[in-house]
Short mmCIF file of C-alpha atoms and ligand atoms in Angstrom, two decimals:
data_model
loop_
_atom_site.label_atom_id
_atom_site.label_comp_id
_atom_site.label_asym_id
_atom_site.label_seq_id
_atom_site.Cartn_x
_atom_site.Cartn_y
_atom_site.Cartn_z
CA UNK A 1 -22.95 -8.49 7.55
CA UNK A 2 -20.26 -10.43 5.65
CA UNK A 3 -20.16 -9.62 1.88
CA UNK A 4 -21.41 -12.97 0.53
CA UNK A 5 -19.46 -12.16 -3.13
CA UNK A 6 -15.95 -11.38 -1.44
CA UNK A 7 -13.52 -13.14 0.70
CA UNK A 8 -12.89 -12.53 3.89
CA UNK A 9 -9.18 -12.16 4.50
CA UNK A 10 -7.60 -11.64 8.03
CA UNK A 11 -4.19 -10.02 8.48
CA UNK A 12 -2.18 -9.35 11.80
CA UNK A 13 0.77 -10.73 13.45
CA UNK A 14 1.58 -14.13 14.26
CA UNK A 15 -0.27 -15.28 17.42
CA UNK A 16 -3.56 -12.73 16.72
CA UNK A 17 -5.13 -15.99 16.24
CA UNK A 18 -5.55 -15.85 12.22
CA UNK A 19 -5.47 -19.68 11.69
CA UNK A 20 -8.02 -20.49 14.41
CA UNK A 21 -9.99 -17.95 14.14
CA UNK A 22 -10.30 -18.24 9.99
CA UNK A 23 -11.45 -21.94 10.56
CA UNK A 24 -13.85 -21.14 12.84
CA UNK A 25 -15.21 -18.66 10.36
CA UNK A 26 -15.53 -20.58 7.79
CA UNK A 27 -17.32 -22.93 9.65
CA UNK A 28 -20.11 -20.71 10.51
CA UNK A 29 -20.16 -19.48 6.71
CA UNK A 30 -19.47 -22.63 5.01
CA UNK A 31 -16.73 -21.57 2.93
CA UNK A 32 -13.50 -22.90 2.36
CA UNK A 33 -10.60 -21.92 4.60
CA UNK A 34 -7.15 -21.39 2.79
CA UNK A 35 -4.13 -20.16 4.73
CA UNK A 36 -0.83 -18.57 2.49
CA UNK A 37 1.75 -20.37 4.98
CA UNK A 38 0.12 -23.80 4.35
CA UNK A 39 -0.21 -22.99 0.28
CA UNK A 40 3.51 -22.47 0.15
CA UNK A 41 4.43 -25.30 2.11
CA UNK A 42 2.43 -27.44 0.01
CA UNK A 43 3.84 -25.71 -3.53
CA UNK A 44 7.45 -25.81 -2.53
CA UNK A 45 7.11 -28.86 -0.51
CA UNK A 46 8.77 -27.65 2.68
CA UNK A 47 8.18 -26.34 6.08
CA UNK A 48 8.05 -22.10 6.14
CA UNK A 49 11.05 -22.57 8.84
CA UNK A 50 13.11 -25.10 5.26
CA UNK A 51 11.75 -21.75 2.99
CA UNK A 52 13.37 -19.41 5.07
CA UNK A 53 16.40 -21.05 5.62
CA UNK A 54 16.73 -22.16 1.51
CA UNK A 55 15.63 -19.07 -0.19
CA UNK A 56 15.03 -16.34 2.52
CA UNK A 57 12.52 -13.61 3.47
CA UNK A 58 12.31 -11.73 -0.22
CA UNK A 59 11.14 -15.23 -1.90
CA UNK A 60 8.80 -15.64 0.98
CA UNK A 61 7.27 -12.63 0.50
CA UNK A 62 7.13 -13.11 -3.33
CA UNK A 63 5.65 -16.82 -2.97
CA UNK A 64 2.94 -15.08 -0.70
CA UNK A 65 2.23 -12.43 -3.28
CA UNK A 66 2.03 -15.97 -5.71
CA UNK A 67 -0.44 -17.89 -3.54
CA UNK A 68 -2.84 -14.68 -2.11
CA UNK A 69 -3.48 -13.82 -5.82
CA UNK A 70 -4.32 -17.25 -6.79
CA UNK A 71 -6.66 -17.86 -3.43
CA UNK A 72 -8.18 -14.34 -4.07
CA UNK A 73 -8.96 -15.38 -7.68
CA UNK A 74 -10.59 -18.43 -7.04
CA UNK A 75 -14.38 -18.34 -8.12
CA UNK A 76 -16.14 -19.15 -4.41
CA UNK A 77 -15.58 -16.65 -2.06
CA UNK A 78 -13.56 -18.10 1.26
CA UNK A 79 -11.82 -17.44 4.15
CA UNK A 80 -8.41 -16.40 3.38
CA UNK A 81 -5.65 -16.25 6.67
CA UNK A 82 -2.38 -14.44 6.02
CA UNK A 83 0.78 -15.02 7.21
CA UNK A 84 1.50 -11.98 9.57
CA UNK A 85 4.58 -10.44 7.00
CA UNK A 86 2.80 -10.95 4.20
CA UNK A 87 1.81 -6.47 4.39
CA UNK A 88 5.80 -6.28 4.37
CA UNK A 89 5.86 -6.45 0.89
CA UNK A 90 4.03 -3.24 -1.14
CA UNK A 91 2.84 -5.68 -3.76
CA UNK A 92 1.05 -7.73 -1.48
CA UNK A 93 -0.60 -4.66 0.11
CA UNK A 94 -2.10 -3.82 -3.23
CA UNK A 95 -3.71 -7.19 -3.84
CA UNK A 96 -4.80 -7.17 -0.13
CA UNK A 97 -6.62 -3.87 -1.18
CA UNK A 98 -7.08 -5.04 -4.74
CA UNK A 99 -11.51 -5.47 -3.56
CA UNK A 100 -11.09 -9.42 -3.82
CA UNK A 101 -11.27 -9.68 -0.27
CA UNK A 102 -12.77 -7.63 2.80
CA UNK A 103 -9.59 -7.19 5.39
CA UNK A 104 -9.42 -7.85 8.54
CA UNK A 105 -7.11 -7.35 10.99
CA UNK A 106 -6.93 -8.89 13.81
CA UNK A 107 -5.25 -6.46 16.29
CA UNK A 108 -3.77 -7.58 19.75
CA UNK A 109 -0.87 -6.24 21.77
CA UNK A 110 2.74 -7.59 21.93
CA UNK A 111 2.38 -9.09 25.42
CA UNK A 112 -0.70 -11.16 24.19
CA UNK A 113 1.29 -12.40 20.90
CA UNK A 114 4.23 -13.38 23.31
CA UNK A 115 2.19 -15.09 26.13
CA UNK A 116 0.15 -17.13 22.85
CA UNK A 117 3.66 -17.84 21.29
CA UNK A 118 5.54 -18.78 24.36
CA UNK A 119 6.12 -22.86 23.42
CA UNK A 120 6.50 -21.73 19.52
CA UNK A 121 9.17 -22.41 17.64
CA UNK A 122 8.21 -22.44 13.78
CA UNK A 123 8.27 -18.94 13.46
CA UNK A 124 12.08 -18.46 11.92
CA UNK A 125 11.56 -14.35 12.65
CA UNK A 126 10.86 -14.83 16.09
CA UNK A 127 14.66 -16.69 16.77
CA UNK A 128 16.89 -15.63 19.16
CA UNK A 129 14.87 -12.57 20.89
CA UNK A 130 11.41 -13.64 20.59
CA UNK A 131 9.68 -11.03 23.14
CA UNK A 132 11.70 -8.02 21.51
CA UNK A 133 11.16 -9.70 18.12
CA UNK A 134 7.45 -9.56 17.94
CA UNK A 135 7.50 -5.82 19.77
CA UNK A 136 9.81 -4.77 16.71
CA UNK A 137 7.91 -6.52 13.96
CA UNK A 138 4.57 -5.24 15.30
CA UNK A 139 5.48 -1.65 15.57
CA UNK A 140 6.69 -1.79 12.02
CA UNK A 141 4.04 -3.32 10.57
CA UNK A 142 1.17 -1.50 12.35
CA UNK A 143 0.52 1.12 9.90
CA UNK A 144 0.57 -1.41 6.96
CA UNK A 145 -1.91 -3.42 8.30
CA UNK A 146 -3.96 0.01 9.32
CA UNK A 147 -3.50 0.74 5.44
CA UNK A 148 -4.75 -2.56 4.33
CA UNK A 149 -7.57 -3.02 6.46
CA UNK A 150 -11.19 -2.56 6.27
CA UNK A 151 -11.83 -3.60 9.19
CA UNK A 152 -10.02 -4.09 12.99
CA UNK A 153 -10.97 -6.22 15.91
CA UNK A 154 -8.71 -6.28 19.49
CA UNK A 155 -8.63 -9.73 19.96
CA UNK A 156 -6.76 -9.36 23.68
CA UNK A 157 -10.14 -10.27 25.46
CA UNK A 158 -11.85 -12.16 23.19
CA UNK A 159 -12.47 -15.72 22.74
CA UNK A 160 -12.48 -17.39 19.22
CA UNK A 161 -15.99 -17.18 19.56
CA UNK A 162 -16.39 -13.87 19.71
CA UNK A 163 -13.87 -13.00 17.19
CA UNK A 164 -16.33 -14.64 14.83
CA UNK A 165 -19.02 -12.98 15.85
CA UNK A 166 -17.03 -9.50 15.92
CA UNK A 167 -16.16 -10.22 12.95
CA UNK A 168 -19.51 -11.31 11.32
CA UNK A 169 -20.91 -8.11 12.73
C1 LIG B 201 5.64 -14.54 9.59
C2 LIG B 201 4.47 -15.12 10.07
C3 LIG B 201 4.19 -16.56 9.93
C4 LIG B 201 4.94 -17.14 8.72
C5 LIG B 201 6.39 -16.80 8.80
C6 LIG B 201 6.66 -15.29 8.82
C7 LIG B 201 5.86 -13.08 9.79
O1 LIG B 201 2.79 -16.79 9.76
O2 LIG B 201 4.38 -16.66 7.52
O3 LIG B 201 6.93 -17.43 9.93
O4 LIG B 201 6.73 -12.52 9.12
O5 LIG B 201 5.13 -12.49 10.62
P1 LIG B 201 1.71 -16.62 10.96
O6 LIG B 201 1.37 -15.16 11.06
O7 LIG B 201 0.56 -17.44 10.51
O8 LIG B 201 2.34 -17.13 12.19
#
């Protein structure tokens, strides 16, 4: 039973599904769906691939901080998706755990992220060694995302479908 006075925020790595799976959710709630990548494009006006490349991964991470305060603020609770780095950054973990929002991670292993992110190529951390990329960034982040979470759901198996309803459960 989803909290109807909190958001719902989902967390995990890029290719877990966050994006789909947070629209589909807030479908079935009717709440708004708001997604940190897409407020910071909007706000600085340029791709996340442009932000990278013009200010780096510290302003990222503080422009994510900047955006998940102000969507976890906002009056109506929603569905909030996270870009996957956003637990990099200790600040951000406290406002993930700040009671805004009820976590969730969406869990899946590095060979599902890979296969899903095979034709990518927006994801600026993923250049170069994509495969050994994601293993890295995954194994580093998983106890950051086990610290932030309220909640976990392996989404290896599952259809969007029944993230939702894994997660609505
Ligand atoms: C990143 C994930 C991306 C995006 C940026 C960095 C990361 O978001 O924020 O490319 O560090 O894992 P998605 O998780 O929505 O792909």
């Amino acid at each position: 039973m989803i909290d109807p006075d909190r958001h719902v925020v989902l967390v995990g790595m890029m290719g877990a599904g966050k994006s789909t799976v947070g629209r589909a959710l807030a479908d079935r709630l009717g709440r708004d769906y708001a997604d940190t990548d897409e407020l910071i494009e909007i706000g600085a006006r340029c791709s996340v691939r442009e932000f990278f490349r013009e200010h780096g991964e510290t302003e990222f991470r503080n422009a994510e901080g900047v955006v998940l305060d102000a969507a976890l603020r906002t009056f109506a609770p929603g569905v909030i998706g996270c870009g996957g780095g956003i637990v990099v950054s200790e600040g951000n973990r406290a406002l993930l755990r700040n009671g805004r929002g009820v976590v969730v991670w969406l869990r899946a292993r590095p060979d599902t992220l890979a296969e899903r992110l095979r034709d990518v190529t927006d994801r600026p951390l993923l250049d170069g060694d994509p495969v050994g990329n994601l293993g890295r960034l995954a194994a580093t982040r998983e106890a950051w995302y086990a610290e932030v979470a309220d909640a976990a759901v392996d989404v290896d198996d599952l259809d969007v479908d029944e993230v939702v309803e894994a997660i609505l459960s």
